[in-house]
PDB file of C-alpha atoms in Angstrom:
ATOM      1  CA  UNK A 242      20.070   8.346  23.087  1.00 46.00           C
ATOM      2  CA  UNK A 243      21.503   4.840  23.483  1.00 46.00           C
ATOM      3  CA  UNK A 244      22.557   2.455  21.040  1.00 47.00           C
ATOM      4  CA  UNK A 245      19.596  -0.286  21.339  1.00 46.00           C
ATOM      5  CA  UNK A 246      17.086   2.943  22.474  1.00 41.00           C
ATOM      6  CA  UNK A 247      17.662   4.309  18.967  1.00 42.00           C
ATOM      7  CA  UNK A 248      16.848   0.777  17.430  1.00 46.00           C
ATOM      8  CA  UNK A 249      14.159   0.153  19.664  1.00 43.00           C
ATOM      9  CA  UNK A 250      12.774   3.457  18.032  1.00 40.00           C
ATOM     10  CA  UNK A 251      14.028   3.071  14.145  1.00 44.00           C
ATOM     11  CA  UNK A 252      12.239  -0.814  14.873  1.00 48.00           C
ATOM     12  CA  UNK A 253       9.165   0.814  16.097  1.00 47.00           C
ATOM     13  CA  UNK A 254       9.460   3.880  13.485  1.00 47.00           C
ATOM     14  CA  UNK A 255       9.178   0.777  10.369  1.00 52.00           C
ATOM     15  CA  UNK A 256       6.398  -1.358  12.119  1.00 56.00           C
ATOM     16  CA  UNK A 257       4.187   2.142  11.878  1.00 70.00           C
ATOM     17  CA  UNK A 258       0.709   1.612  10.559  1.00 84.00           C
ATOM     18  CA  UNK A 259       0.484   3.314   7.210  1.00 93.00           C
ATOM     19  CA  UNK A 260      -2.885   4.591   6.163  1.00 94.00           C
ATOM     20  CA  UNK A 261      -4.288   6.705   3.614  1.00 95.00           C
ATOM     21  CA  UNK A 262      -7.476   8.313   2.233  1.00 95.00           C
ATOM     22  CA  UNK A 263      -8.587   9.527  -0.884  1.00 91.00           C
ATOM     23  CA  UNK A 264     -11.968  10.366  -2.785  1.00 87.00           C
ATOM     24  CA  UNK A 265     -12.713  10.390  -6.747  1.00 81.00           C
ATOM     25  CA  UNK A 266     -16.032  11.601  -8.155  1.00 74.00           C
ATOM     26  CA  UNK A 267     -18.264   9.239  -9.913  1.00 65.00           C
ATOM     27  CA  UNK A 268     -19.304   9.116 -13.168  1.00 56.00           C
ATOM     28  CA  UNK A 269     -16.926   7.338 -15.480  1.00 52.00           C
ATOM     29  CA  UNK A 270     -14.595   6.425 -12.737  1.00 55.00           C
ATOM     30  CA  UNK A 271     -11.450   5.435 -14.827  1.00 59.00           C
ATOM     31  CA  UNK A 272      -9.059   3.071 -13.565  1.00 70.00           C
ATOM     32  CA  UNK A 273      -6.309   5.508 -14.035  1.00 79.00           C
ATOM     33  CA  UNK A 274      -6.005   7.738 -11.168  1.00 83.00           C
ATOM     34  CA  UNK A 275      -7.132   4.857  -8.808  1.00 83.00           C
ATOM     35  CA  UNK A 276      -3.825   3.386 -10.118  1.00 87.00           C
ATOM     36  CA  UNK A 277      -1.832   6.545 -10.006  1.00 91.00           C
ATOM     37  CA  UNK A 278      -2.924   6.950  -6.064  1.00 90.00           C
ATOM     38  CA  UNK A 279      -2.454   3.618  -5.210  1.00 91.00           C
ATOM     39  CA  UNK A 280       0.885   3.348  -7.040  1.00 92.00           C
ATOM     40  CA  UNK A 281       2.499   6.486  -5.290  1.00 94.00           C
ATOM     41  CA  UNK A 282       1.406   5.807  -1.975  1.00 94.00           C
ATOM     42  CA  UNK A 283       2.788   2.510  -1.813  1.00 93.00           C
ATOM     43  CA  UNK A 284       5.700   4.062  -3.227  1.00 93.00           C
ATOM     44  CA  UNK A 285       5.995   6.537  -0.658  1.00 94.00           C
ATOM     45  CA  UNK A 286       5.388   3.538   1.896  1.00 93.00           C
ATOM     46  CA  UNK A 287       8.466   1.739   0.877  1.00 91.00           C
ATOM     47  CA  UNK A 288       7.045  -1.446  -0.893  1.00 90.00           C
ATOM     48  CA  UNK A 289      10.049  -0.685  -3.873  1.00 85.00           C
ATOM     49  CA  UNK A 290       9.469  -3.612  -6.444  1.00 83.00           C
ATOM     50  CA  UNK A 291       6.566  -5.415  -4.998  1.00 86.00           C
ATOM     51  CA  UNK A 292       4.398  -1.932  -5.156  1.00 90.00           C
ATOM     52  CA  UNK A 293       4.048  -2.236  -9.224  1.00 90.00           C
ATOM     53  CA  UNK A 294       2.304  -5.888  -8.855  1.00 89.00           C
ATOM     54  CA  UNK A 295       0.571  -5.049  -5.980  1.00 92.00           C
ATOM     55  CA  UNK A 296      -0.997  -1.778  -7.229  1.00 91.00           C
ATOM     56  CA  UNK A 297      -2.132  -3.720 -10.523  1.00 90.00           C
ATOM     57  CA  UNK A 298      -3.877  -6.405  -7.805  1.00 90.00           C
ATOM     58  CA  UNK A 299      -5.343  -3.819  -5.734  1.00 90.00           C
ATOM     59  CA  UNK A 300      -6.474  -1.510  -8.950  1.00 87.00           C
ATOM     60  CA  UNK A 301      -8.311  -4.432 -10.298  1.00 88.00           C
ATOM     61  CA  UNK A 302      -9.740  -5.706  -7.229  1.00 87.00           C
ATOM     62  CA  UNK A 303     -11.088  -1.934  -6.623  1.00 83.00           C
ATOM     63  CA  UNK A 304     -12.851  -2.149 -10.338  1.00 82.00           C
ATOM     64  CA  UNK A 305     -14.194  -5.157  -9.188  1.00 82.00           C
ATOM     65  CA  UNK A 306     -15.642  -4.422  -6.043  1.00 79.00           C
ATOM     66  CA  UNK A 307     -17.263  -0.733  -8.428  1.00 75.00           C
ATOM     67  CA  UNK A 308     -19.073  -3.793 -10.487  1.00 74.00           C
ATOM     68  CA  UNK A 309     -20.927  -4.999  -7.963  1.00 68.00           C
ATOM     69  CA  UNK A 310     -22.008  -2.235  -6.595  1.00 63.00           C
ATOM     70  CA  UNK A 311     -24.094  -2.205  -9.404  1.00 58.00           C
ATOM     71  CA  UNK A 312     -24.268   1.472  -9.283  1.00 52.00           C
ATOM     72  CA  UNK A 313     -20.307   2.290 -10.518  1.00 50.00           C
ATOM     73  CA  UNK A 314     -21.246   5.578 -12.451  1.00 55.00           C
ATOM     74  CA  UNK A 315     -23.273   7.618 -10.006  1.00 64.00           C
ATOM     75  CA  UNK A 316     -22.266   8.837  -6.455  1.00 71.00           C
ATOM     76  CA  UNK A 317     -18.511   8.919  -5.085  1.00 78.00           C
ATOM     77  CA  UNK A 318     -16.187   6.530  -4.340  1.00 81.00           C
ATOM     78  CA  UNK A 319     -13.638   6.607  -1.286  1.00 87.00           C
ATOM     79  CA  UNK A 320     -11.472   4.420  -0.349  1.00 90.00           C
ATOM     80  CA  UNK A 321      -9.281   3.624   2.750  1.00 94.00           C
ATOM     81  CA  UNK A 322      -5.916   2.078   2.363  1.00 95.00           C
ATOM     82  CA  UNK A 323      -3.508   0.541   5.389  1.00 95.00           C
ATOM     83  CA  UNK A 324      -0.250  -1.144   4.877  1.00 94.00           C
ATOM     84  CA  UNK A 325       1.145  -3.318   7.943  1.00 92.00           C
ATOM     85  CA  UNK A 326       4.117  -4.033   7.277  1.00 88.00           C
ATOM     86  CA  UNK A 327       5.240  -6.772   9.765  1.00 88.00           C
ATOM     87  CA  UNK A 328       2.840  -9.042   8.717  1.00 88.00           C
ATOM     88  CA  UNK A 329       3.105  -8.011   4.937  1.00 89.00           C
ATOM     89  CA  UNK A 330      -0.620  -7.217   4.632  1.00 92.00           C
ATOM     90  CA  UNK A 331      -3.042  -4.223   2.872  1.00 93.00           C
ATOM     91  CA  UNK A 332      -5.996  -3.663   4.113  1.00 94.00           C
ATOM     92  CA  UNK A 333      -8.571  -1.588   2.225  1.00 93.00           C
ATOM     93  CA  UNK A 334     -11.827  -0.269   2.296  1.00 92.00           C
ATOM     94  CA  UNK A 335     -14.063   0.772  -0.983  1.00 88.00           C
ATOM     95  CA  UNK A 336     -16.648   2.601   0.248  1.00 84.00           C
ATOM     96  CA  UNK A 337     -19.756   3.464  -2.661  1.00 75.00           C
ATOM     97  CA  UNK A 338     -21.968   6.267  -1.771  1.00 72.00           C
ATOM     98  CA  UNK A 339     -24.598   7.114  -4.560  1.00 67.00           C
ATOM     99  CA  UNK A 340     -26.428  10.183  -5.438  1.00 66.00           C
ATOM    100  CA  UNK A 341     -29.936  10.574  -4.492  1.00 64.00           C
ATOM    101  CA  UNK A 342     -32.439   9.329  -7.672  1.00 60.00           C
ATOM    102  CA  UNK A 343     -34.357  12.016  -6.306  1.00 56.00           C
ATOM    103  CA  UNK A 344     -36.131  12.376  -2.765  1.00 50.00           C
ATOM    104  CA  UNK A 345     -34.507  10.591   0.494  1.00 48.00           C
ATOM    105  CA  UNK A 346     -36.764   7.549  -0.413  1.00 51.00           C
ATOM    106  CA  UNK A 347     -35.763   7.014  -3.726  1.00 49.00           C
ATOM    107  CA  UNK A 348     -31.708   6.763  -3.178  1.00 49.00           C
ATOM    108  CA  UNK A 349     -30.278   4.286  -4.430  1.00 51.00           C
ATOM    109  CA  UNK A 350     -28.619   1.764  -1.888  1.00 57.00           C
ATOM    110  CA  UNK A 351     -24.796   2.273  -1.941  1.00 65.00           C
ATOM    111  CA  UNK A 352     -22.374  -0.299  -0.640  1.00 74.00           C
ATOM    112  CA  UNK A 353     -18.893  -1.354   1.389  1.00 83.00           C
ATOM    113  CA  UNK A 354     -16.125  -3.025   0.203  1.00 86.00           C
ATOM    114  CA  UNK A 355     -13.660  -5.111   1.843  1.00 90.00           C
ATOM    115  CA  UNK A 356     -10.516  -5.829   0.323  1.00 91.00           C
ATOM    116  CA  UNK A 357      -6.824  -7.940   2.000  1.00 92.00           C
ATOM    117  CA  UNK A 358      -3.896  -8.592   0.118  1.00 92.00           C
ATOM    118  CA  UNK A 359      -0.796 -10.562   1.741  1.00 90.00           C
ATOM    119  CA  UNK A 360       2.584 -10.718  -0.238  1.00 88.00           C
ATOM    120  CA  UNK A 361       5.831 -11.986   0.215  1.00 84.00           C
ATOM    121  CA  UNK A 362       8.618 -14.292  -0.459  1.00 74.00           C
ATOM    122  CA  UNK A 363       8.149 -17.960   0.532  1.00 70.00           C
ATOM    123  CA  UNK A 364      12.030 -18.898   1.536  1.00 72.00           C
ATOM    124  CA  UNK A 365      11.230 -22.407   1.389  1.00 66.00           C
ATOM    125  CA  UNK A 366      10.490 -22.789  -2.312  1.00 61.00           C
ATOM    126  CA  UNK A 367      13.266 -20.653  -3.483  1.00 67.00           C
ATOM    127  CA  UNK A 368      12.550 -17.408  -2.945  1.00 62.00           C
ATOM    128  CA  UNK A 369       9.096 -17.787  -4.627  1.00 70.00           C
ATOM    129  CA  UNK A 370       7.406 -14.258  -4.560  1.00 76.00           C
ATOM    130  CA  UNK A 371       3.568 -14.525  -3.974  1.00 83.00           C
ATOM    131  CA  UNK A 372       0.484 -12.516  -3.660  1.00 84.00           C
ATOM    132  CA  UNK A 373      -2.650 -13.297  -2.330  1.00 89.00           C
ATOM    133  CA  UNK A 374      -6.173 -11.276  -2.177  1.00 88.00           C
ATOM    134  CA  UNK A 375      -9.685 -11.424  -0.671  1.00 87.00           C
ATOM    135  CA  UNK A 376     -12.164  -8.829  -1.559  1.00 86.00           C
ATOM    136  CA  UNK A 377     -16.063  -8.406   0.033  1.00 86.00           C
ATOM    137  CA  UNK A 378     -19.054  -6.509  -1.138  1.00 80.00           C
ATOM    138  CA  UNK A 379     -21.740  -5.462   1.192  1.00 80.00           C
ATOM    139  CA  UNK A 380     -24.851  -3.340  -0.462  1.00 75.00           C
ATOM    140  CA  UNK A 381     -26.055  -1.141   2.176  1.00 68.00           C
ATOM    141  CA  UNK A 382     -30.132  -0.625   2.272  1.00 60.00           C
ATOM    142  CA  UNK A 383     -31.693   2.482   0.766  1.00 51.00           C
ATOM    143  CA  UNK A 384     -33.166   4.606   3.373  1.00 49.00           C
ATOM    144  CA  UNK A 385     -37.283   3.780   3.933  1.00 50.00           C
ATOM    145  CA  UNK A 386     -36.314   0.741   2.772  1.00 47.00           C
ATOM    146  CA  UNK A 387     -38.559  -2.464   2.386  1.00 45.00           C
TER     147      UNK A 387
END
């Protein structure tokens, strides 16, 4: 392999979209091992200091988006995280799905939540580190529905 063929792949090899997917049961859903999960996978995607600010950001905004759902104890929870790290931006995806109340007409609607967080250093104000999030809720309509 040549010289600028191996950093045209190392360049592309960094600039790879990083995802991941997990699931928690409802319930009490403690903040805890949404931290934990968060925390070591942008650990394992390289974020280094900025990954303990960021998972406190994206921890909170997750409880958040659980509050307005309006249902946070029943049903499961999974959630859909993506780093790109060119543009210094996480994408996620909180995504509510309840329990039935009882029969298919009585579920209770679940929900989809939308959450972006851009960090990064600002060179012209002296290295000023910064973080900035936007987070959506969208309640989804029970089935048989008004």
């Amino acid at each position: 392999m040549t010289p600028s063929a191996r950093r045209n792949a190392e360049s592309a090899g960094r600039q790879a979209l990083r995802t991941g997917r997990w699931q928690w049961p409802g319930g009490s859903l403690a903040s805890e091992p949404v931290r934990d999960t968060i925390r070591d996978a942008l650990r394992r995607w390289g974020l280094g200091l900025v990954a303990g600010e960021l998972t406190d950001r994206l921890t909170t905004l997750v409880q958040e988006l659980l509050a307005h759902s309006g249902r946070r104890g029943r049903g499961s929870i999974d959630m859909r995280l993506e780093l790109r790290a060119p543009a210094r931006l996480l994408l996620g995806e909180v995504h509510h799905t309840p329990l039935p109340a009882g029969g298919a007409r009585d579920r209770p609607a679940g929900g989809r939540g939308i959450i972006a967080v851009t960090y990064g250093r600002r060179p012209a104000r002296e290295g000023t580190e910064y973080v900035r999030s936007f987070s959506w809720w969208r309640s989804e309509e029970a089935p048989g529905g008004p």
